Amino acid sequence: MTSKIAVIGTGYVGLTTGACFAHLGHDVVCADIVPEKVERLQAGDVPIHEAGLTELVREGIEAGRLQFVLGAENAVGAADFVYLCVPTPQSADGSADLSYLQSAAREISAHLQSGTVVVNKSTVPVGSTHLVEQAMNRADIPVVSNPEFLREGTAVDDFLNPDRVVIGADDQAAAGRVAALYLGVRAPIMVTDPASAETCKYAANAFLATKLSFTNAIAAVCEAVGADVNDVLLGMGYDHRIGHEFLRPGPGWGGSCFPKDSRAIISIAEDAGYDFALMRGVVAVNDEQFDRIVRKVGSVTPLDGATIGLLGLAFKAGTDDTRESPALEVARRMIAAGATVRGYDPAVKEVDVEGLQIVEDPYAACEGANALVIATEWDEFKWLDLDKIADSMAERHVIDARNLLDRGALRRRGFSYQGIGRS
Ligand code: UDX
């Protein structure tokens, strides 16, 4: 059954949600507050790097099922469902800033027809579904929580082939209507109360961040005892209760979700009177991981006055997003220690890090460098011409924070090599 859906906010989540619902056959109107963005999107020009998204946006526009308008009030009048996909950035105290969400709710309230279901997809603290209800002040409009579990780079695939769909509602009829939107999607659909749905999103991200900090901590243990982390993790992952996924050691975790949501769940717990010490440890291990990388570089060349080549700036491969990128955090700390850092990334051409020079190709980053750091796991770094790099560097040292390169091939060319959790 086709429904009319309005999506408020055209960031990663909103745009993916809108384009995917249009792909599933619904009529979708997406609203944003930036006129140039709306114009570009209506012309099929997608400003973010997301596999398959441009194709879906163009498909939707051509089929007449997807349009973009300026201002939320212009999107919601005829809608059966309104998806709120506005940002919930972190405030100074670590909690989520809900001002965008509340003002979007207030703005649309007078324009909704009776019976429209408002669905919140933004990541929000427990209780926010009720805050949206209060901001709208409309007893005839049910508000439902439907958290997203999208990864950047694979958001379209994650939306269309999810592990599960979680719906939190006090109004069971409204929950059933939201569930029906996903008829074309094969996945378990779980209906619960709003607080459980909201907590589920934070708990899932916090658990994944825990898994990653645990992995990086085990890598540190492996370094100390002379074990190989890759083999240790392989042996662990065969236990199906643990699994192989999300066990890659790295320079720490980053991105737009994990750091923000980890800090938020600590603050949510604190406000509710629980000291989430485990999660504080998870965040501390991550911060320590950035320093561990910097110390590895410092162990092969004194950082003060050194030139460091940095391959990778995005927070992970497959995206141009540098929000809370471990690569940039490592760069900042090396610059603070007196190093000159030259960075290259296939997708990132601009960053806001004082003193970080961006170069156009990976070889320019290596030229004259005292050490090379691999910070993002882009495939193309595996196929670099190592002879060319060896000839151009001032000293042959590689710190491979993603265990990506062929250490044997590097050592044969006279490089010192340090990965994560293996020698
Ligand atoms: C994450 C969640 O996966 C997603 O479900 C949620 O909705 C949003 O947050 P995303 O931020 O896109 O998605 O990135 P993800 O692929 O999960 O990676 C997060 C960070 O962990 C990156 O810095 C990545 O490099 C790191 N990572 C991930 C590892 O270091 N090792 C791994 O094995 C996996």
CSV table of C-alpha atoms and ligand atoms in Angstrom, one decimal:
chain,number,residue,atom,x,y,z
A,1,MET,CA,0.0,0.0,0.0
A,2,THR,CA,1.4,3.4,-1.0
A,3,SER,CA,1.6,6.0,1.8
A,4,LYS,CA,2.4,9.7,1.7
A,5,ILE,CA,5.5,10.3,3.7
A,6,ALA,CA,7.2,13.6,4.6
A,7,VAL,CA,10.8,13.5,5.7
A,8,ILE,CA,12.1,16.5,7.7
A,9,GLY,CA,15.9,17.0,7.3
A,10,THR,CA,18.0,15.7,4.3
A,11,GLY,CA,21.2,14.7,6.0
A,12,TYR,CA,22.5,11.1,5.8
A,13,VAL,CA,19.5,9.7,7.6
A,14,GLY,CA,16.8,11.8,6.1
A,15,LEU,CA,17.9,11.5,2.5
A,16,THR,CA,18.5,7.8,2.8
A,17,THR,CA,15.1,7.3,4.5
A,18,GLY,CA,13.3,9.4,1.8
A,19,ALA,CA,15.0,7.8,-1.2
A,20,CYS,CA,14.5,4.3,0.2
A,21,PHE,CA,10.8,4.8,1.0
A,22,ALA,CA,10.3,6.2,-2.5
A,23,HIS,CA,12.1,3.1,-3.8
A,24,LEU,CA,9.7,0.9,-1.8
A,25,GLY,CA,6.8,2.6,-3.7
A,26,HIS,CA,5.7,5.4,-1.3
A,27,ASP,CA,5.1,9.0,-2.2
A,28,VAL,CA,7.8,11.0,-0.4
A,29,VAL,CA,8.4,14.8,0.1
A,30,CYS,CA,11.7,15.7,1.7
A,31,ALA,CA,12.1,19.1,3.4
A,32,ASP,CA,15.2,21.0,4.3
A,33,ILE,CA,15.9,24.6,5.4
A,34,VAL,CA,18.8,25.3,3.0
A,35,PRO,CA,17.5,26.6,-0.4
A,36,GLU,CA,20.6,25.6,-2.4
A,37,LYS,CA,20.5,22.0,-1.0
A,38,VAL,CA,16.9,21.7,-1.9
A,39,GLU,CA,17.5,23.0,-5.5
A,40,ARG,CA,20.5,20.6,-5.9
A,41,LEU,CA,18.6,17.6,-4.6
A,42,GLN,CA,15.5,18.3,-6.8
A,43,ALA,CA,18.0,18.3,-9.8
A,44,GLY,CA,19.2,14.8,-8.7
A,45,ASP,CA,22.5,16.2,-7.4
A,46,VAL,CA,23.3,14.3,-4.1
A,47,PRO,CA,25.8,16.2,-2.0
A,48,ILE,CA,27.0,13.2,0.1
A,49,HIS,CA,29.1,10.1,-0.7
A,50,GLU,CA,26.8,7.1,-0.2
A,51,ALA,CA,26.7,4.0,-2.3
A,52,GLY,CA,23.6,3.8,-4.5
A,53,LEU,CA,21.9,6.9,-3.1
A,54,THR,CA,22.3,9.1,-6.2
A,55,GLU,CA,20.7,6.4,-8.3
A,56,LEU,CA,17.7,6.0,-5.8
A,57,VAL,CA,17.2,9.8,-5.6
A,58,ARG,CA,17.1,10.1,-9.4
A,59,GLU,CA,14.9,7.0,-9.7
A,60,GLY,CA,12.4,8.6,-7.3
A,61,ILE,CA,12.4,12.0,-8.9
A,62,GLU,CA,11.9,10.5,-12.4
A,63,ALA,CA,9.1,8.2,-11.2
A,64,GLY,CA,7.4,11.3,-9.5
A,65,ARG,CA,7.6,9.6,-6.1
A,66,LEU,CA,10.2,11.8,-4.6
A,67,GLN,CA,10.4,15.6,-4.3
A,68,PHE,CA,12.3,18.1,-2.3
A,69,VAL,CA,10.8,21.3,-0.8
A,70,LEU,CA,12.0,24.2,1.3
A,71,GLY,CA,10.6,24.3,4.8
A,72,ALA,CA,9.0,21.5,6.9
A,73,GLU,CA,5.5,23.2,6.8
A,74,ASN,CA,5.5,22.8,3.0
A,75,ALA,CA,6.1,19.1,3.2
A,76,VAL,CA,3.7,17.8,5.8
A,77,GLY,CA,0.1,19.0,4.8
A,78,ALA,CA,-0.9,15.9,2.9
A,79,ALA,CA,1.3,13.4,4.8
A,80,ASP,CA,0.1,10.2,6.4
A,81,PHE,CA,3.5,10.0,8.1
A,82,VAL,CA,6.1,12.6,9.0
A,83,TYR,CA,9.7,11.3,9.7
A,84,LEU,CA,11.8,13.6,11.8
A,85,CYS,CA,15.4,13.2,10.7
A,86,VAL,CA,17.0,16.4,12.1
A,87,PRO,CA,20.4,16.5,13.7
A,88,THR,CA,20.8,15.9,17.5
A,89,PRO,CA,24.3,17.2,18.0
A,90,GLN,CA,26.2,16.9,21.3
A,91,SER,CA,25.9,19.8,23.7
A,92,ALA,CA,28.8,21.0,25.8
A,93,ASP,CA,27.9,18.6,28.7
A,94,GLY,CA,27.8,15.5,26.5
A,95,SER,CA,24.0,15.3,26.3
A,96,ALA,CA,22.1,15.4,23.0
A,97,ASP,CA,20.9,18.9,21.9
A,98,LEU,CA,17.2,18.5,21.1
A,99,SER,CA,16.5,22.0,20.0
A,100,TYR,CA,16.3,21.1,16.2
A,101,LEU,CA,13.9,18.3,17.0
A,102,GLN,CA,11.7,20.4,19.2
A,103,SER,CA,11.6,23.3,16.8
A,104,ALA,CA,10.8,21.0,13.9
A,105,ALA,CA,7.9,19.5,16.0
A,106,ARG,CA,6.6,22.9,16.9
A,107,GLU,CA,6.9,24.1,13.3
A,108,ILE,CA,4.9,21.3,11.7
A,109,SER,CA,2.2,20.9,14.4
A,110,ALA,CA,-0.4,23.4,13.0
A,111,HIS,CA,0.0,22.0,9.4
A,112,LEU,CA,-0.7,18.3,10.1
A,113,GLN,CA,-4.0,16.7,9.2
A,114,SER,CA,-5.6,14.7,12.0
A,115,GLY,CA,-4.3,11.1,12.2
A,116,THR,CA,-0.9,11.7,10.7
A,117,VAL,CA,1.7,9.7,12.5
A,118,VAL,CA,4.9,11.5,13.4
A,119,VAL,CA,7.9,9.3,13.5
A,120,ASN,CA,11.2,10.2,15.1
A,121,LYS,CA,14.3,8.7,13.5
A,122,SER,CA,16.9,11.0,15.0
A,123,THR,CA,18.9,9.5,17.8
A,124,VAL,CA,17.4,11.0,20.9
A,125,PRO,CA,17.6,10.4,24.7
A,126,VAL,CA,15.1,8.3,26.3
A,127,GLY,CA,11.9,10.2,26.8
A,128,SER,CA,12.2,12.3,23.6
A,129,THR,CA,9.2,10.8,21.9
A,130,HIS,CA,7.2,12.3,24.7
A,131,LEU,CA,9.0,15.6,24.3
A,132,VAL,CA,8.0,15.7,20.6
A,133,GLU,CA,4.4,15.0,21.7
A,134,GLN,CA,4.6,17.9,24.1
A,135,ALA,CA,6.2,20.2,21.5
A,136,MET,CA,3.4,19.4,19.1
A,137,ASN,CA,0.6,19.7,21.6
A,138,ARG,CA,-1.8,17.7,19.4
A,139,ALA,CA,-3.7,14.9,21.0
A,140,ASP,CA,-4.8,13.6,17.6
A,141,ILE,CA,-1.3,13.0,16.4
A,142,PRO,CA,0.5,9.8,17.6
A,143,VAL,CA,4.3,10.0,17.9
A,144,VAL,CA,6.3,6.9,17.3
A,145,SER,CA,10.0,6.1,17.7
A,146,ASN,CA,11.7,4.3,14.8
A,147,PRO,CA,15.5,4.5,15.3
A,148,GLU,CA,17.9,4.1,12.5
A,149,PHE,CA,20.8,1.6,12.5
A,150,LEU,CA,22.4,2.9,9.2
A,151,ARG,CA,26.2,2.8,8.6
A,152,GLU,CA,27.7,5.5,6.5
A,153,GLY,CA,28.8,4.3,3.1
A,154,THR,CA,26.3,1.4,3.2
A,155,ALA,CA,23.2,3.3,4.4
A,156,VAL,CA,21.0,2.4,1.5
A,157,ASP,CA,21.7,-1.3,1.8
A,158,ASP,CA,21.3,-1.2,5.5
A,159,PHE,CA,17.9,0.5,5.1
A,160,LEU,CA,16.6,-1.9,2.5
A,161,ASN,CA,18.2,-5.1,4.1
A,162,PRO,CA,18.2,-4.3,7.8
A,163,ASP,CA,18.9,-6.8,10.6
A,164,ARG,CA,15.7,-5.5,12.2
A,165,VAL,CA,13.2,-2.7,12.3
A,166,VAL,CA,12.5,-1.3,15.8
A,167,ILE,CA,9.3,0.6,16.5
A,168,GLY,CA,8.4,2.2,19.8
A,169,ALA,CA,4.9,3.4,20.4
A,170,ASP,CA,2.3,3.8,23.1
A,171,ASP,CA,-0.4,3.7,20.4
A,172,GLN,CA,-0.4,0.2,18.9
A,173,ALA,CA,-2.5,1.1,15.9
A,174,ALA,CA,0.1,3.8,15.0
A,175,ALA,CA,2.9,1.2,15.4
A,176,GLY,CA,1.1,-1.1,13.1
A,177,ARG,CA,0.8,1.6,10.5
A,178,VAL,CA,4.5,2.4,10.7
A,179,ALA,CA,5.4,-1.4,10.4
A,180,ALA,CA,3.3,-1.6,7.2
A,181,LEU,CA,5.6,1.0,5.6
A,182,TYR,CA,8.3,-1.7,5.6
A,183,LEU,CA,6.2,-4.3,3.8
A,184,GLY,CA,8.8,-4.5,1.0
A,185,VAL,CA,11.6,-5.1,3.5
A,186,ARG,CA,12.5,-8.6,4.7
A,187,ALA,CA,13.4,-8.2,8.4
A,188,PRO,CA,12.1,-8.9,11.8
A,189,ILE,CA,9.9,-6.0,12.9
A,190,MET,CA,9.8,-5.4,16.6
A,191,VAL,CA,7.2,-3.3,18.4
A,192,THR,CA,7.9,-2.0,21.9
A,193,ASP,CA,7.4,1.1,24.0
A,194,PRO,CA,9.1,4.4,23.1
A,195,ALA,CA,11.6,4.3,25.9
A,196,SER,CA,12.8,0.8,25.0
A,197,ALA,CA,13.1,1.7,21.3
A,198,GLU,CA,15.1,4.8,22.1
A,199,THR,CA,17.4,2.9,24.5
A,200,CYS,CA,17.8,0.1,22.0
A,201,LYS,CA,19.6,2.5,19.6
A,202,TYR,CA,22.0,3.8,22.2
A,203,ALA,CA,22.6,0.3,23.6
A,204,ALA,CA,23.4,-1.1,20.2
A,205,ASN,CA,25.9,1.6,19.4
A,206,ALA,CA,27.4,1.5,22.9
A,207,PHE,CA,27.9,-2.3,22.6
A,208,LEU,CA,29.6,-2.0,19.2
A,209,ALA,CA,31.9,0.7,20.5
A,210,THR,CA,32.6,-1.5,23.5
A,211,LYS,CA,33.5,-4.4,21.1
A,212,LEU,CA,35.9,-2.1,19.3
A,213,SER,CA,37.6,-0.7,22.4
A,214,PHE,CA,37.9,-4.3,23.7
A,215,THR,CA,39.5,-5.3,20.4
A,216,ASN,CA,42.0,-2.4,20.6
A,217,ALA,CA,42.7,-3.3,24.3
A,218,ILE,CA,43.4,-6.9,23.3
A,219,ALA,CA,45.7,-5.6,20.6
A,220,ALA,CA,47.6,-3.8,23.2
A,221,VAL,CA,47.9,-7.0,25.3
A,222,CYS,CA,49.0,-8.9,22.2
A,223,GLU,CA,51.8,-6.3,21.7
A,224,ALA,CA,52.9,-6.7,25.3
A,225,VAL,CA,53.0,-10.5,25.3
A,226,GLY,CA,54.2,-11.1,21.7
A,227,ALA,CA,50.9,-12.5,20.3
A,228,ASP,CA,49.4,-11.8,16.9
A,229,VAL,CA,46.0,-10.0,17.3
A,230,ASN,CA,44.7,-11.2,13.9
A,231,ASP,CA,45.1,-14.8,15.0
A,232,VAL,CA,43.7,-14.1,18.5
A,233,LEU,CA,40.6,-12.4,17.0
A,234,LEU,CA,40.1,-15.1,14.5
A,235,GLY,CA,40.2,-17.7,17.2
A,236,MET,CA,37.8,-15.7,19.3
A,237,GLY,CA,35.4,-14.9,16.4
A,238,TYR,CA,34.7,-18.6,15.6
A,239,ASP,CA,32.8,-18.7,18.9
A,240,HIS,CA,29.4,-17.8,17.4
A,241,ARG,CA,28.5,-16.0,20.6
A,242,ILE,CA,31.3,-13.5,19.7
A,243,GLY,CA,31.3,-13.6,15.9
A,244,HIS,CA,33.9,-12.2,13.5
A,245,GLU,CA,32.3,-8.9,12.8
A,246,PHE,CA,33.5,-5.6,14.3
A,247,LEU,CA,36.7,-7.1,15.6
A,248,ARG,CA,39.1,-5.1,13.4
A,249,PRO,CA,41.7,-3.2,15.5
A,250,GLY,CA,42.4,0.3,14.4
A,251,PRO,CA,43.4,3.8,15.4
A,252,GLY,CA,40.3,4.1,17.5
A,253,TRP,CA,36.7,4.5,16.5
A,254,GLY,CA,35.1,7.7,15.3
A,255,GLY,CA,32.4,9.1,13.0
A,256,SER,CA,29.1,10.9,13.6
A,257,CYS,CA,27.5,8.3,15.8
A,258,PHE,CA,29.8,6.2,18.2
A,259,PRO,CA,31.6,9.1,19.9
A,260,LYS,CA,28.4,11.2,20.3
A,261,ASP,CA,26.1,8.3,21.3
A,262,SER,CA,28.7,6.8,23.8
A,263,ARG,CA,29.0,10.1,25.6
A,264,ALA,CA,25.2,10.5,25.5
A,265,ILE,CA,24.5,7.1,27.1
A,266,ILE,CA,26.9,8.0,29.9
A,267,SER,CA,25.1,11.2,30.4
A,268,ILE,CA,21.7,9.6,30.2
A,269,ALA,CA,22.7,7.0,32.8
A,270,GLU,CA,24.2,9.7,35.0
A,271,ASP,CA,21.0,11.8,34.9
A,272,ALA,CA,19.1,8.6,35.9
A,273,GLY,CA,21.4,8.0,38.8
A,274,TYR,CA,23.6,5.2,37.3
A,275,ASP,CA,27.3,5.6,36.9
A,276,PHE,CA,28.0,3.7,33.6
A,277,ALA,CA,31.7,3.1,34.5
A,278,LEU,CA,32.1,0.4,31.9
A,279,MET,CA,31.2,2.9,29.1
A,280,ARG,CA,33.5,5.6,30.6
A,281,GLY,CA,36.2,3.0,30.3
A,282,VAL,CA,35.3,2.2,26.7
A,283,VAL,CA,35.6,6.0,25.8
A,284,ALA,CA,38.9,6.3,27.8
A,285,VAL,CA,40.4,3.3,25.9
A,286,ASN,CA,39.5,4.9,22.6
A,287,ASP,CA,41.2,8.2,23.6
A,288,GLU,CA,44.2,6.3,24.7
A,289,GLN,CA,44.3,4.5,21.3
A,290,PHE,CA,45.0,7.8,19.5
A,291,ASP,CA,47.9,8.4,21.9
A,292,ARG,CA,49.2,4.9,21.3
A,293,ILE,CA,49.4,5.6,17.6
A,294,VAL,CA,51.2,8.9,18.2
A,295,ARG,CA,53.6,7.1,20.6
A,296,LYS,CA,54.4,4.4,18.0
A,297,VAL,CA,55.4,7.2,15.6
A,298,GLY,CA,57.4,8.9,18.2
A,299,SER,CA,59.2,5.6,18.9
A,300,VAL,CA,60.7,5.6,15.4
A,301,THR,CA,61.4,9.3,14.9
A,302,PRO,CA,61.3,12.3,17.3
A,303,LEU,CA,58.1,14.1,16.5
A,304,ASP,CA,59.4,17.6,17.1
A,305,GLY,CA,60.6,18.7,13.7
A,306,ALA,CA,59.6,15.5,11.9
A,307,THR,CA,57.6,15.3,8.7
A,308,ILE,CA,54.9,12.6,8.8
A,309,GLY,CA,52.9,11.3,5.8
A,310,LEU,CA,49.4,10.5,6.8
A,311,LEU,CA,47.4,8.2,4.5
A,312,GLY,CA,43.6,8.4,5.2
A,313,LEU,CA,41.7,11.3,6.7
A,314,ALA,CA,38.1,9.9,6.7
A,315,PHE,CA,36.9,8.2,9.8
A,316,LYS,CA,36.6,5.0,7.8
A,317,ALA,CA,37.0,3.9,4.2
A,318,GLY,CA,34.1,4.4,1.8
A,319,THR,CA,33.1,7.8,3.1
A,320,ASP,CA,34.3,11.4,2.8
A,321,ASP,CA,33.1,12.1,6.4
A,322,THR,CA,35.8,13.3,8.8
A,323,ARG,CA,33.6,13.9,11.8
A,324,GLU,CA,35.5,12.7,14.9
A,325,SER,CA,37.9,10.9,12.6
A,326,PRO,CA,40.7,9.1,14.4
A,327,ALA,CA,43.0,10.1,11.6
A,328,LEU,CA,42.5,13.7,12.3
A,329,GLU,CA,42.8,13.3,16.0
A,330,VAL,CA,46.1,11.5,15.5
A,331,ALA,CA,47.2,14.3,13.2
A,332,ARG,CA,46.3,17.0,15.7
A,333,ARG,CA,48.3,15.3,18.4
A,334,MET,CA,51.3,14.8,16.1
A,335,ILE,CA,51.1,18.5,15.1
A,336,ALA,CA,50.9,19.5,18.8
A,337,ALA,CA,54.1,17.5,19.4
A,338,GLY,CA,55.9,19.6,16.7
A,339,ALA,CA,55.5,17.5,13.6
A,340,THR,CA,54.6,18.6,10.1
A,341,VAL,CA,51.8,16.4,8.8
A,342,ARG,CA,51.0,15.9,5.2
A,343,GLY,CA,47.7,14.1,4.6
A,344,TYR,CA,46.1,12.4,1.7
A,345,ASP,CA,42.7,10.8,1.3
A,346,PRO,CA,41.0,9.7,-1.9
A,347,ALA,CA,37.7,11.2,-0.8
A,348,VAL,CA,38.6,14.1,1.5
A,349,LYS,CA,40.0,17.3,0.0
A,350,GLU,CA,39.4,19.8,2.9
A,351,VAL,CA,39.8,19.5,6.7
A,352,ASP,CA,39.6,21.8,9.6
A,353,VAL,CA,42.8,20.9,11.4
A,354,GLU,CA,45.2,23.7,11.9
A,355,GLY,CA,48.6,23.0,10.4
A,356,LEU,CA,47.6,19.8,8.5
A,357,GLN,CA,48.6,20.0,4.8
A,358,ILE,CA,46.4,18.2,2.3
A,359,VAL,CA,48.2,16.8,-0.7
A,360,GLU,CA,46.7,15.5,-4.0
A,361,ASP,CA,48.2,12.0,-4.1
A,362,PRO,CA,49.6,9.5,-1.7
A,363,TYR,CA,53.2,9.8,-3.0
A,364,ALA,CA,53.2,13.5,-2.3
A,365,ALA,CA,52.4,12.6,1.3
A,366,CYS,CA,55.4,10.3,1.5
A,367,GLU,CA,57.9,12.6,-0.1
A,368,GLY,CA,60.7,13.5,2.3
A,369,ALA,CA,58.7,12.0,5.3
A,370,ASN,CA,60.4,10.5,8.3
A,371,ALA,CA,57.5,8.1,8.9
A,372,LEU,CA,54.3,7.1,7.2
A,373,VAL,CA,51.0,6.5,9.1
A,374,ILE,CA,48.1,4.5,7.6
A,375,ALA,CA,45.0,5.8,9.3
A,376,THR,CA,42.1,4.8,7.1
A,377,GLU,CA,41.6,1.4,5.5
A,378,TRP,CA,41.2,2.6,1.8
A,379,ASP,CA,41.8,-0.4,-0.5
A,380,GLU,CA,44.0,1.7,-2.8
A,381,PHE,CA,46.6,2.0,-0.1
A,382,LYS,CA,47.3,-1.7,-0.4
A,383,TRP,CA,48.4,-1.3,-4.0
A,384,LEU,CA,50.9,1.6,-3.6
A,385,ASP,CA,54.3,1.4,-5.4
A,386,LEU,CA,56.4,0.6,-2.4
A,387,ASP,CA,59.7,1.1,-4.3
A,388,LYS,CA,58.7,4.6,-5.2
A,389,ILE,CA,57.8,5.3,-1.6
A,390,ALA,CA,61.0,3.8,-0.3
A,391,ASP,CA,63.0,6.1,-2.6
A,392,SER,CA,61.2,9.3,-1.7
A,393,MET,CA,61.0,9.0,2.1
A,394,ALA,CA,63.7,10.6,4.3
A,395,GLU,CA,63.5,7.6,6.7
A,396,ARG,CA,61.7,4.2,6.1
A,397,HIS,CA,59.2,3.8,8.9
A,398,VAL,CA,55.6,2.7,8.6
A,399,ILE,CA,53.0,2.8,11.4
A,400,ASP,CA,50.0,0.9,10.0
A,401,ALA,CA,47.1,1.7,12.3
A,402,ARG,CA,44.7,-0.5,10.2
A,403,ASN,CA,47.0,-3.6,9.7
A,404,LEU,CA,46.4,-3.0,6.0
A,405,LEU,CA,49.8,-3.2,4.3
A,406,ASP,CA,52.0,-6.2,3.4
A,407,ARG,CA,54.5,-6.0,6.2
A,408,GLY,CA,56.8,-8.6,4.5
A,409,ALA,CA,57.0,-6.5,1.3
A,410,LEU,CA,57.8,-3.4,3.4
A,411,ARG,CA,60.5,-5.1,5.5
A,412,ARG,CA,62.1,-6.5,2.3
A,413,ARG,CA,62.5,-2.8,1.2
A,414,GLY,CA,64.2,-1.8,4.4
A,415,PHE,CA,61.1,-0.3,6.2
A,416,SER,CA,60.5,-0.7,9.9
A,417,TYR,CA,56.9,-1.7,10.3
A,418,GLN,CA,54.5,-1.5,13.3
A,419,GLY,CA,50.9,-2.5,13.0
A,420,ILE,CA,48.3,-2.8,15.8
A,421,GLY,CA,48.6,-5.8,18.0
A,422,ARG,CA,51.2,-7.6,15.9
A,423,SER,CA,54.9,-7.2,15.2
B,1,UDX,C1,27.7,3.3,13.2
B,1,UDX,C2,26.9,2.0,13.4
B,1,UDX,O1,27.5,0.9,12.8
B,1,UDX,C3,25.5,2.1,12.8
B,1,UDX,O2,24.7,1.0,13.1
B,1,UDX,C4,24.8,3.4,13.5
B,1,UDX,O3,23.5,3.6,13.0
B,1,UDX,C5,25.7,4.6,13.3
B,1,UDX,O4,27.0,4.4,13.8
B,1,UDX,P1,29.1,4.3,11.2
B,1,UDX,O5,29.4,5.5,12.1
B,1,UDX,O6,28.7,4.6,9.8
B,1,UDX,O7,27.9,3.4,11.8
B,1,UDX,O8,30.4,3.5,11.1
B,1,UDX,P2,30.9,2.0,11.4
B,1,UDX,O9,31.1,1.3,10.1
B,1,UDX,O10,30.1,1.3,12.4
B,1,UDX,O11,32.4,2.3,12.0
B,1,UDX,C6,32.5,3.2,13.2
B,1,UDX,C7,34.0,3.3,13.5
B,1,UDX,O12,34.5,2.1,14.0
B,1,UDX,C8,34.9,3.8,12.4
B,1,UDX,O13,35.8,4.7,12.9
B,1,UDX,C9,35.5,2.5,12.0
B,1,UDX,O14,36.8,2.6,11.4
B,1,UDX,C10,35.7,1.8,13.3
B,1,UDX,N1,35.7,0.3,13.2
B,1,UDX,C11,34.6,-0.4,12.7
B,1,UDX,C12,36.9,-0.4,13.5
B,1,UDX,O15,37.9,0.2,14.0
B,1,UDX,N2,36.9,-1.7,13.4
B,1,UDX,C13,35.8,-2.5,13.0
B,1,UDX,O16,35.9,-3.7,13.0
B,1,UDX,C14,34.6,-1.8,12.6
